[in-house]
Tab-separated table of C-alpha atoms in Angstrom:
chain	number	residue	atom	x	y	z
A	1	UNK	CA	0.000	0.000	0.000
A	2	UNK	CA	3.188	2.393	0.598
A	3	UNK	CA	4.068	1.812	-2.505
A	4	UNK	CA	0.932	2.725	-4.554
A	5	UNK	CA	0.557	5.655	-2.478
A	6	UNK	CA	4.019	6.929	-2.958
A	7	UNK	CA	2.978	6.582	-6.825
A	8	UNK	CA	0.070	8.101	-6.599
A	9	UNK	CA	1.591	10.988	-4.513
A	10	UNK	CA	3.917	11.736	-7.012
A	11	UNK	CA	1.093	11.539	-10.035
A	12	UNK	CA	-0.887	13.823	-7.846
A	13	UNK	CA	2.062	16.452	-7.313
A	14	UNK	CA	3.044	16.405	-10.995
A	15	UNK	CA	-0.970	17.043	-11.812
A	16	UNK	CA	-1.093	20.188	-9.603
A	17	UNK	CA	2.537	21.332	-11.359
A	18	UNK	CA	1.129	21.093	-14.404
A	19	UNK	CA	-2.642	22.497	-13.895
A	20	UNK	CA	-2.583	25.981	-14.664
A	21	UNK	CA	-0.509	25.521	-17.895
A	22	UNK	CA	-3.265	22.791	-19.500
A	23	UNK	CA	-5.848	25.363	-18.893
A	24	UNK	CA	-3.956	28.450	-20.645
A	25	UNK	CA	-2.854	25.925	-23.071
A	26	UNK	CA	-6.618	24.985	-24.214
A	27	UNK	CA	-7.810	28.103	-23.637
A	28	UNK	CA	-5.764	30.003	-26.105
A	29	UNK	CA	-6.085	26.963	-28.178
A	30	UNK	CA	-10.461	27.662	-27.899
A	31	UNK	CA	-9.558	31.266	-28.894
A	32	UNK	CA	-7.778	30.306	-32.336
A	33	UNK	CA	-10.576	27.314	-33.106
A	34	UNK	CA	-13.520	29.901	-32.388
A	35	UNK	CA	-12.875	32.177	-34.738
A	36	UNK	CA	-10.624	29.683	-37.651
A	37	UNK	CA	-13.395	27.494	-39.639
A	38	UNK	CA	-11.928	24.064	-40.720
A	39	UNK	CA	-13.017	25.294	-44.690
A	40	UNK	CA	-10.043	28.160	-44.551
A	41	UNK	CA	-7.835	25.538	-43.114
A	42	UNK	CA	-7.996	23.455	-46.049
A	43	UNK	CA	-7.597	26.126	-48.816
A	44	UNK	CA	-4.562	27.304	-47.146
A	45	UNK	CA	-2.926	23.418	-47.455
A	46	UNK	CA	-3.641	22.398	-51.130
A	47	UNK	CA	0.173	21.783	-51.953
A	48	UNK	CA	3.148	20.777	-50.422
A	49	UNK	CA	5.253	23.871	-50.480
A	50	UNK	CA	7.801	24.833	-48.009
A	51	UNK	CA	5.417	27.894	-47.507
A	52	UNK	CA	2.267	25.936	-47.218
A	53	UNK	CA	3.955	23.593	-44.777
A	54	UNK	CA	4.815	26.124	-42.701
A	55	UNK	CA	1.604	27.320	-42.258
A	56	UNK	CA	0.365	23.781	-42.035
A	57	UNK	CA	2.546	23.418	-38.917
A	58	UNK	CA	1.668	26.439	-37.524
A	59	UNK	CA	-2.375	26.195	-37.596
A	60	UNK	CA	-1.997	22.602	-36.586
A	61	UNK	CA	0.162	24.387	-33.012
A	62	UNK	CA	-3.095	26.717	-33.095
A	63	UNK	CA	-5.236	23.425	-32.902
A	64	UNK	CA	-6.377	19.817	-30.725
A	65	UNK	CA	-3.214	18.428	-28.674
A	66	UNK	CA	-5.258	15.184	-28.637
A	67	UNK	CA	-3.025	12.672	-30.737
A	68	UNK	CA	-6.598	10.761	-31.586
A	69	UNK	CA	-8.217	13.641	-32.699
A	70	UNK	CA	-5.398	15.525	-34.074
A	71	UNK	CA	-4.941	12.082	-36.679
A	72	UNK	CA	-9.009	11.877	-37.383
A	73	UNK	CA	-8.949	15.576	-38.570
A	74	UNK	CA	-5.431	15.534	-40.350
A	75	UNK	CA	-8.264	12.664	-42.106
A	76	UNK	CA	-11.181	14.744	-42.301
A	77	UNK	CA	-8.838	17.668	-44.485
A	78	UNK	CA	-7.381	14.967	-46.615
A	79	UNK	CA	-10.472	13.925	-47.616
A	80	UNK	CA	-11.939	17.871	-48.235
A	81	UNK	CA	-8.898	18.333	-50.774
A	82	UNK	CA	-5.975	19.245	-48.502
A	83	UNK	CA	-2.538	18.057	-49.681
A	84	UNK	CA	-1.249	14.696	-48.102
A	85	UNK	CA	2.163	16.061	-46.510
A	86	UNK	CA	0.828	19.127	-45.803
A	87	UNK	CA	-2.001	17.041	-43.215
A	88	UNK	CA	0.715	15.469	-42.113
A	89	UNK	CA	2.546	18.542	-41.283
A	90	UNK	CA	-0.787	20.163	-39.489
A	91	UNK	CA	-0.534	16.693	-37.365
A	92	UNK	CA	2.631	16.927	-36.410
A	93	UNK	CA	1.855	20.532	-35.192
A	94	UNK	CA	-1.074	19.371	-33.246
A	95	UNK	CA	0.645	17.234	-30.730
A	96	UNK	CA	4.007	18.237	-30.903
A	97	UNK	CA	4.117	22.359	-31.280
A	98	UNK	CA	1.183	23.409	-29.331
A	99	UNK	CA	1.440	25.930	-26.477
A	100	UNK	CA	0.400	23.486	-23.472
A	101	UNK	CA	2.969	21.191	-24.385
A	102	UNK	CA	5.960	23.598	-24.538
A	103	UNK	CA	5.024	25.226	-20.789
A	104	UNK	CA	4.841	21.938	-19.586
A	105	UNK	CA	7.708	20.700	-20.681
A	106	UNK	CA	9.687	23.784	-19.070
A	107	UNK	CA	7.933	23.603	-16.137
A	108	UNK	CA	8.498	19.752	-15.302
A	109	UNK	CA	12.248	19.310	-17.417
A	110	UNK	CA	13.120	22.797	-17.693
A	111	UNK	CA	13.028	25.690	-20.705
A	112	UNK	CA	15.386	23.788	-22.980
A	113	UNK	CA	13.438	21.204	-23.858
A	114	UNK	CA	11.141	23.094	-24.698
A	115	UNK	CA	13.705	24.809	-26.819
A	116	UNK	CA	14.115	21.418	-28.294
A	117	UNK	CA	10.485	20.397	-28.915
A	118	UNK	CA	9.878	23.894	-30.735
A	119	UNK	CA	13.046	23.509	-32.828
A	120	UNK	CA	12.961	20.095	-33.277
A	121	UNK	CA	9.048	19.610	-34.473
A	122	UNK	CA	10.257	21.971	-37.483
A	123	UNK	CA	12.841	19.715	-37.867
A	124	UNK	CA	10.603	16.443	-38.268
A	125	UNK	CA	8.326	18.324	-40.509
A	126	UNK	CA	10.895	19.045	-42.995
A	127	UNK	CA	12.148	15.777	-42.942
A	128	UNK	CA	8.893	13.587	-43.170
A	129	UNK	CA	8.244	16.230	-46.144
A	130	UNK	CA	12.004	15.554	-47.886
A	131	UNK	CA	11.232	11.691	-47.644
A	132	UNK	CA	7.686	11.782	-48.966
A	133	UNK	CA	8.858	13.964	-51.998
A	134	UNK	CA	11.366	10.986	-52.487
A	135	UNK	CA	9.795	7.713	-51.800
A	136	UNK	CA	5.905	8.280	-52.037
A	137	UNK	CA	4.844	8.367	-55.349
A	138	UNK	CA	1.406	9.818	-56.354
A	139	UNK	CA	-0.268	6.388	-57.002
A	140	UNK	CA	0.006	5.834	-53.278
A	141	UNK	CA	-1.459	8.866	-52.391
A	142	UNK	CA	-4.462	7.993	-54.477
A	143	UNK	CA	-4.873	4.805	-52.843
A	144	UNK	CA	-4.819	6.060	-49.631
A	145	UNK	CA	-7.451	9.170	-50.401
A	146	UNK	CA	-9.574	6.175	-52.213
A	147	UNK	CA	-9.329	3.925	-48.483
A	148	UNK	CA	-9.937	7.461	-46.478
A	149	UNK	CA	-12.699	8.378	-48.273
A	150	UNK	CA	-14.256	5.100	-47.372
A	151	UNK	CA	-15.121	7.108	-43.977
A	152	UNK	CA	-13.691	4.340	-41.695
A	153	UNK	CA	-13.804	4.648	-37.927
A	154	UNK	CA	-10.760	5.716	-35.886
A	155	UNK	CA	-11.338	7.467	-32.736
A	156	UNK	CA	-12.223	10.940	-32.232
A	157	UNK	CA	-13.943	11.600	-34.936
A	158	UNK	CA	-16.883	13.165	-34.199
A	159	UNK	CA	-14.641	15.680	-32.334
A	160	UNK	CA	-12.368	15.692	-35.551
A	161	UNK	CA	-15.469	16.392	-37.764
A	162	UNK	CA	-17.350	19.377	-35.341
A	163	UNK	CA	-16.220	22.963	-36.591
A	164	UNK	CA	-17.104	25.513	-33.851
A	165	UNK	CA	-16.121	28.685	-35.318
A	166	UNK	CA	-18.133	31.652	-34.884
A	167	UNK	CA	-19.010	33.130	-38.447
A	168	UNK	CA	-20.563	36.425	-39.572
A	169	UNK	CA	-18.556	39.674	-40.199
A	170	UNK	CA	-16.051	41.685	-37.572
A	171	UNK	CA	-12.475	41.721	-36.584
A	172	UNK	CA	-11.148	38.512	-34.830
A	173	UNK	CA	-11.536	40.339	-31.491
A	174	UNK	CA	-15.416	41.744	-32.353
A	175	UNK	CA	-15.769	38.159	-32.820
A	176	UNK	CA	-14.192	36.627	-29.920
A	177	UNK	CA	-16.235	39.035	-27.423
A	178	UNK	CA	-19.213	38.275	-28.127
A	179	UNK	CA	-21.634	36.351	-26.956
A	180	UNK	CA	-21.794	33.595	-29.363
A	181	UNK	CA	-17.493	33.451	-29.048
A	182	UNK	CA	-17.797	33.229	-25.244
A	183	UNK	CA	-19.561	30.169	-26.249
A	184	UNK	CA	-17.802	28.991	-29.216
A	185	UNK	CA	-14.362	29.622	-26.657
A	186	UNK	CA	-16.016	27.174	-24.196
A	187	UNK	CA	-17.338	24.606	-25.927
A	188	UNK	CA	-14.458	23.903	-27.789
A	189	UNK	CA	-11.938	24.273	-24.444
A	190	UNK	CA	-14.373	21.713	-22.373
A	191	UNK	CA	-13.944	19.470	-25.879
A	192	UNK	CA	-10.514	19.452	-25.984
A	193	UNK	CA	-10.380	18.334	-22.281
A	194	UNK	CA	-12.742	15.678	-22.963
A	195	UNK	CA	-10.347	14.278	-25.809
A	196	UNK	CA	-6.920	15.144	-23.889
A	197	UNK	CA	-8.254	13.683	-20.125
A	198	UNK	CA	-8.223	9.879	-20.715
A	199	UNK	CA	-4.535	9.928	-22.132
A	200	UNK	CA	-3.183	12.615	-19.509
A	201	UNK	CA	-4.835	10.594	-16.261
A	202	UNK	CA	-3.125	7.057	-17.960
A	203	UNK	CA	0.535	9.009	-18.372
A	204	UNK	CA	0.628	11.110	-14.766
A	205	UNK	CA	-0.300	7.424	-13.760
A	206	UNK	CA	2.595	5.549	-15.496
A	207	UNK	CA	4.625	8.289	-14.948
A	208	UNK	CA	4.173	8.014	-11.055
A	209	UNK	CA	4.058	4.288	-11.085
A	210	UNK	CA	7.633	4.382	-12.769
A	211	UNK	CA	8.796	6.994	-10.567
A	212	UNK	CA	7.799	5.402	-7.384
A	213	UNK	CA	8.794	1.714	-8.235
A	214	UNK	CA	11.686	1.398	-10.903
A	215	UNK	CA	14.874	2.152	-9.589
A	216	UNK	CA	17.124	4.579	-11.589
A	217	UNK	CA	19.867	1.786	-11.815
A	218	UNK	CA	17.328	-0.148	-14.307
A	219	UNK	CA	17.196	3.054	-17.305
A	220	UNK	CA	20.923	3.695	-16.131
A	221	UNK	CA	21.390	0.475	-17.896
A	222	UNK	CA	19.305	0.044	-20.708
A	223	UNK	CA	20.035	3.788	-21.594
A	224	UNK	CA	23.872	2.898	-21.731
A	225	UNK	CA	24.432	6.043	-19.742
A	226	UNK	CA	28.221	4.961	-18.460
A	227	UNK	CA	29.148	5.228	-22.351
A	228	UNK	CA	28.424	8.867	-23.189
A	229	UNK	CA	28.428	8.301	-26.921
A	230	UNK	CA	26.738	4.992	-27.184
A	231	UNK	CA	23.869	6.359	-25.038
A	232	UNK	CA	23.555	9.361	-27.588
A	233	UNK	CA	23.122	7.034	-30.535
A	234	UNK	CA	21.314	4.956	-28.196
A	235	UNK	CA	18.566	7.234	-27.130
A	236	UNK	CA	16.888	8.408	-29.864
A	237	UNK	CA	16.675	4.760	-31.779
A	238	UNK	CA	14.830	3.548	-28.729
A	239	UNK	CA	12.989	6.755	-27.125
A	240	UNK	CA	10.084	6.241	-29.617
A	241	UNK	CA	10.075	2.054	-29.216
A	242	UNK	CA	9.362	3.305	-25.438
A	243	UNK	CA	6.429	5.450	-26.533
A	244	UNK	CA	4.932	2.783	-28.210
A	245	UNK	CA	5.236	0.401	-25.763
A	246	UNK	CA	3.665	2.680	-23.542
A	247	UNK	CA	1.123	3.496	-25.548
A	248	UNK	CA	0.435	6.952	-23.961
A	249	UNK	CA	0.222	9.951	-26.403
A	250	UNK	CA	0.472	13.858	-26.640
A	251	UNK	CA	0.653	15.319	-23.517
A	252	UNK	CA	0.431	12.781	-21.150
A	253	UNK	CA	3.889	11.927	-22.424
A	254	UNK	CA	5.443	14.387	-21.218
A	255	UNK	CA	5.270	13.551	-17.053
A	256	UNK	CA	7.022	10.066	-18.582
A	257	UNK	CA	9.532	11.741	-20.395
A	258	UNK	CA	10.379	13.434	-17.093
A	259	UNK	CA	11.042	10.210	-15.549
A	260	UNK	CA	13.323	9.076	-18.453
A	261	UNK	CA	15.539	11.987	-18.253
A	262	UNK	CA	16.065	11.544	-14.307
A	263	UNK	CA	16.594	7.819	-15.555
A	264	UNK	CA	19.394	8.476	-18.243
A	265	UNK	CA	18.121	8.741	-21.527
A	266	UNK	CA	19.728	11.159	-24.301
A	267	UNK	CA	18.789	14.715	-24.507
A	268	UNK	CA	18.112	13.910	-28.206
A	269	UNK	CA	16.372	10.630	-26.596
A	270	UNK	CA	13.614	12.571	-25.220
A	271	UNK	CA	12.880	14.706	-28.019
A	272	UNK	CA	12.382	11.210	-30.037
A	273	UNK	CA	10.048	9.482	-27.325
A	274	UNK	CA	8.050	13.128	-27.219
A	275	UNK	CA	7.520	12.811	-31.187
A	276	UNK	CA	6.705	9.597	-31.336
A	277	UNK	CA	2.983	10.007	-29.563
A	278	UNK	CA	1.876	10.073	-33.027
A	279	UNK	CA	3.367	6.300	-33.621
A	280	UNK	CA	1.890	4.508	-30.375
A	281	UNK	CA	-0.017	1.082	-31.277
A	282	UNK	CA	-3.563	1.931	-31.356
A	283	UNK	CA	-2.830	5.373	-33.997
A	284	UNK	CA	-0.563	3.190	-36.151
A	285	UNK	CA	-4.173	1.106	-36.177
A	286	UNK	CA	-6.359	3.883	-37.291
A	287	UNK	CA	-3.522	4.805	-39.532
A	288	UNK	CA	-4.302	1.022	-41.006
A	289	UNK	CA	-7.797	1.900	-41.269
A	290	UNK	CA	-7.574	5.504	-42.840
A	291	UNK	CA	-5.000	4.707	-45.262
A	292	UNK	CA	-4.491	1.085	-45.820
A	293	UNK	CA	-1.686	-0.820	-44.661
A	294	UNK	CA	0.973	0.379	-47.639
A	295	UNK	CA	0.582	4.342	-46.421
A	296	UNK	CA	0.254	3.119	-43.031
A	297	UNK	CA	3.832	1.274	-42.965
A	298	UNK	CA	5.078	4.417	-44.964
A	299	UNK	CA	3.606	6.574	-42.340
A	300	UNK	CA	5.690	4.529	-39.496
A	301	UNK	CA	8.535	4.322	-41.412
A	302	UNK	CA	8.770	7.798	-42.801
A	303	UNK	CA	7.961	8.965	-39.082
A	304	UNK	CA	10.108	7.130	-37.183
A	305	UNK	CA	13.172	7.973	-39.112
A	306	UNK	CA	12.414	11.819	-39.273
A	307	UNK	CA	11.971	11.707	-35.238
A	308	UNK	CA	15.634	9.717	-35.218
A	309	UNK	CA	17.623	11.873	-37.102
A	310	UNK	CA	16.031	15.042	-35.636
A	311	UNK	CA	16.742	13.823	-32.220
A	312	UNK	CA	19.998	13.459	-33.720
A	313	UNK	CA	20.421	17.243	-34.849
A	314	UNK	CA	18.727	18.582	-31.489
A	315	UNK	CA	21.663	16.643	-29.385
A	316	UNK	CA	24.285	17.854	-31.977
A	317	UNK	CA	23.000	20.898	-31.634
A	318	UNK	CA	22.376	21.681	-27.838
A	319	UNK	CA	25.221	20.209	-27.081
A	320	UNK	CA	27.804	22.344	-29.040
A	321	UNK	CA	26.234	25.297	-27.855
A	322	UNK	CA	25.998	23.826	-24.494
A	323	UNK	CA	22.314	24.016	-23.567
A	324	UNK	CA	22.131	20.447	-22.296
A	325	UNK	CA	21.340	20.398	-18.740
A	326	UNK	CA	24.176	18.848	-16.401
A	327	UNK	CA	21.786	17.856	-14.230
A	328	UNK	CA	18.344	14.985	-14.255
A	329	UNK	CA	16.459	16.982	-11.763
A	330	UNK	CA	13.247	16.648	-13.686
A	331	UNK	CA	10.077	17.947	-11.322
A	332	UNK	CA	8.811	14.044	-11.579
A	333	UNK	CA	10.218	13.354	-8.231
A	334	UNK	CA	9.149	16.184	-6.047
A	335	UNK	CA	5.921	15.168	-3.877
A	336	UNK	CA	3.232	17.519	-1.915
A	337	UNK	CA	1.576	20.460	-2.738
A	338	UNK	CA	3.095	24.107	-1.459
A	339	UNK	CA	1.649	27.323	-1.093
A	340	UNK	CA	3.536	28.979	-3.906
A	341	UNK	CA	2.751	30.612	-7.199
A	342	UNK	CA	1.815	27.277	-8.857
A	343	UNK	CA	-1.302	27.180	-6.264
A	344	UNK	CA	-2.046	31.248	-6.604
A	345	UNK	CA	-1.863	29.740	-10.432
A	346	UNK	CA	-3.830	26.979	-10.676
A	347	UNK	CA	-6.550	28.762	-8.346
A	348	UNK	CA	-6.837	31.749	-10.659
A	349	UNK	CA	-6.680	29.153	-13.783
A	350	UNK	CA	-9.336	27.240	-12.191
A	351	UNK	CA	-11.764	29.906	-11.865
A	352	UNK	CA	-11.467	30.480	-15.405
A	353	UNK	CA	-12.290	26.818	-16.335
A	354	UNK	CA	-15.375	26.763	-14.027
A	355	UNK	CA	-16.219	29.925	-15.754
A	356	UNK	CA	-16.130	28.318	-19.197
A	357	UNK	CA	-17.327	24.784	-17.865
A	358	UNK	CA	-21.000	26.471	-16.679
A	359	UNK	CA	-21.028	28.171	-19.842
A	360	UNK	CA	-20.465	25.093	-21.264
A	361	UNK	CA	-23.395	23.451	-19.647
A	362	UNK	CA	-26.214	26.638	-19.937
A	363	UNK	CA	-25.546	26.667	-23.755
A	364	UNK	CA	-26.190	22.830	-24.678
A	365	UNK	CA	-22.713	21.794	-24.685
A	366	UNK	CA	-23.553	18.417	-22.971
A	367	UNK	CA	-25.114	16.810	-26.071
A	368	UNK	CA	-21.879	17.428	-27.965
A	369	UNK	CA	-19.726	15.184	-25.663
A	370	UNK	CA	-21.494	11.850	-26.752
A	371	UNK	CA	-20.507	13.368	-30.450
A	372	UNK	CA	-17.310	13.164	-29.764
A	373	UNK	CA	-17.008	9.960	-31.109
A	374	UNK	CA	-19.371	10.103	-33.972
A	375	UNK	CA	-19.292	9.282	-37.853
A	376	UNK	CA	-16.229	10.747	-40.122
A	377	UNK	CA	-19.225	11.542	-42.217
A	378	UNK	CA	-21.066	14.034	-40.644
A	379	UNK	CA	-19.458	17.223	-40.289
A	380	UNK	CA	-21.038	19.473	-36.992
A	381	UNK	CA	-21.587	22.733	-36.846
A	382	UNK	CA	-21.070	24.238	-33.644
A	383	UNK	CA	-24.210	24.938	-31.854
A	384	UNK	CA	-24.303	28.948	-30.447
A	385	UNK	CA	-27.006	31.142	-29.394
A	386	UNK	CA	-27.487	35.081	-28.874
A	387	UNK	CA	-28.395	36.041	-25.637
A	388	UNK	CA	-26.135	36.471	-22.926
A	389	UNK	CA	-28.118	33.967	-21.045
A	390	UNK	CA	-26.530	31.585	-23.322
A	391	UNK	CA	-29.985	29.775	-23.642
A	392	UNK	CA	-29.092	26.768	-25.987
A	393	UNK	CA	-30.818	26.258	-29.273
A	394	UNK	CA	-31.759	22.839	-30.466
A	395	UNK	CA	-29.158	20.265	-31.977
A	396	UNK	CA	-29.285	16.873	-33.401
A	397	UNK	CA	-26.671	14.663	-35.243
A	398	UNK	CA	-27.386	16.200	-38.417
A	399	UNK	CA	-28.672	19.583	-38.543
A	400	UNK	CA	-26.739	22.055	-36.450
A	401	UNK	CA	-27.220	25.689	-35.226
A	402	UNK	CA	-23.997	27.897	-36.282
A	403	UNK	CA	-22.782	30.093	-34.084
A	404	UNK	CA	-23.941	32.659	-36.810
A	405	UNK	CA	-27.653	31.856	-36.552
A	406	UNK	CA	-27.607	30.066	-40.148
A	407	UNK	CA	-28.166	26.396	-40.068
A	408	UNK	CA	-26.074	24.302	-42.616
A	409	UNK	CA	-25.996	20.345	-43.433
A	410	UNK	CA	-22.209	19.322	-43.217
A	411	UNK	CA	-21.831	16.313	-45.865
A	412	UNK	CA	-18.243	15.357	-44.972
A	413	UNK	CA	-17.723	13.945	-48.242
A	414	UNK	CA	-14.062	14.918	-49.918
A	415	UNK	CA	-14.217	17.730	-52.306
């Protein structure tokens, strides 16, 4: 019983470390998704430019940090017409470049990781982009839009497929203030806790479990940390085989990527096991299923590769300019809760979440949580309202309110 209380003790502390930095990071992610529609996303990705890549990248940072629904709606803008590598791209962004991840990472491991996560993602991208242009060829890409446009389940996807922008006329801020963006913020922040909660309990719980019970001596070892140069080849060929063995994703990674580093593994190891949430068993599944098997092996191999070598360059280059940290202190093994400013924090963070949570509730939000894991098919429309009351308007699975007043059918069907 000492034991799984020590582990649970040390899940618990990381949680309340972590708190206030999930709720900025999906509520500045709500902001960008309530006034972005999914249709503007797609005509800015048609090709697989260096220019449209990087914009890719950068609304997919802007979007879900849930690995599941961050694959369904790389999908779902495959299907509408976007360009293969540049979906791929916006996916990568999603879990790896998003704003939650990066202060979470500096607040658990310290600011240069997230140094490296925010210069290495970039790194990945233009990697998995270099290999497609040389080894996929175009009848494989038409294959795998013929097997995604067969609409097959993954998970997520009703999440993946609801667009909760608030449309009509006005500057983004006009937009964002009003009544029908206070709603459109907190729907789509209670949503992205819905998809992100299940994979962040599972990883604080692993995380403390591995904390708590296996001794440093055991990673010492199998991270080859007594031969410096050995365990920096070392680390980033088996960070990501650790990811998917774990099978946690996206965030919830990152409190087990904390306990690696106190255990040994590679700076440029870590940076590989972060990447690799997008590789875990069950996504290289739905990968199966959206793709076929052929793009789906491509996908893996393609991936895995790009997160090698760029854990490769990040260790090359932190450690000639000396940004490696001397020391695994990662926040992992610190227990209890203190009155500092992570509690002054978290309580003023808090406050804000119950805020958008009862909004959340008064404006028919509850409805949309058994969505979440609807048909590819259907595309929803957010469902918003007027009044400051934030008196809901009716909604059913196939004819949605907009947050604009006009109603609209979504078909889902590529374009």
């Amino acid at each position: 019983m000492h034991a799984i209380a020590h582990a649970l003790a040390l899940a618990g502390s990381m949680t309340w470390e972590i708190l206030w930095a999930l709720i900025l990071g999906f509520t500045l992610s709500a902001v960008v998704q309530a006034v972005v529609r999914k249709s503007t996303i797609v005509r800015l990705m048609g090709d697989d430019r260096p220019r449209t890549l990087a914009v890719a990248s950068v609304l997919g940072a802007a979007s879900s940090s849930c690995s599941y629904a961050a694959v369904a709606l790389a999908r779902s803008l495959f299907r509408k017409g976007a360009n293969f590598t540049a979906a791929m791209a916006f996916e990568i962004g999603s879990t790896n470049l998003v704003v939650e991840l990066g202060i979470i990472l500096a607040l658990l491991m310290g600011w240069q990781f997230t140094a490296a996560e925010f210069i290495g993602g970039p790194i990945m991208i233009v990697l998995v982009a270099v290999l497609f242009r040389l080894f996929v060829r175009s009848r494989l890409i038409d294959e795998a839009r013929r097997q995604a446009d067969r609409g097959m389940v993954g998970s997520m996807e009703g999440h993946a497929a609801m667009d909760m922008s608030v449309t009509g006329d006005g500057s983004f801020l006009r937009r964002l203030l009003s009544p029908r963006g206070f709603t459109s913020v907190s729907h789509v922040f209670v949503m992205e806790w819905a998809a992100i909660l299940r994979d962040l309990i599972i990883g604080l719980l692993v995380a403390g479990a591995i904390g708590a019970w296996v001794p440093d001596s055991f990673w010492q070892n199998f991270f080859l940390t007594d031969h410096p140069v050995l365990s920096a080849i070392w680390g980033p060929i088996v960070g990501p085989v650790v990811a998917m063995a774990a099978f946690v994703c996206s965030i919830g990674n990152v409190p087990l990527a904390a306990v690696l580093w106190n255990g040994g593994i590679s700076f440029g190891g870590v940076v590989a096991f972060l990447f690799a949430d997008l590789l875990i068993l069950p996504i290289l599944n739905i990968y199966r299923k959206y793709y076929g098997t052929r793009m789906m092996l491509t996908i893996f191999a393609t991936f895995y590769a790009a997160m090698v070598v760029s854990g490769y360059l990040v260790e090359i280059l932190f450690g000639t300019t000396g940004l490696i940290p001397s020391e695994r202190n990662a926040m992992v093994m610190e227990e209890g809760i203190r009155w500092n400013y992570t509690t002054w924090l978290n309580i003023v963070f808090l406050v804000l979440a119950a805020v958008l949570v009862l909004r959340f509730v008064r404006t028919g939000g509850i409805p949309m949580l058994r969505m979440m894991g609807g048909s590819p098919d259907t595309e929803h429309d957010h469902g918003g309202h007027d009044d400051a009351m934030g008196e809901s308007r009716s909604m059913d699975s196939g004819d949605h309110t907009t947050p604009g007043g006009d109603h609209r059918r979504g078909d889902g069907a590529a374009q």
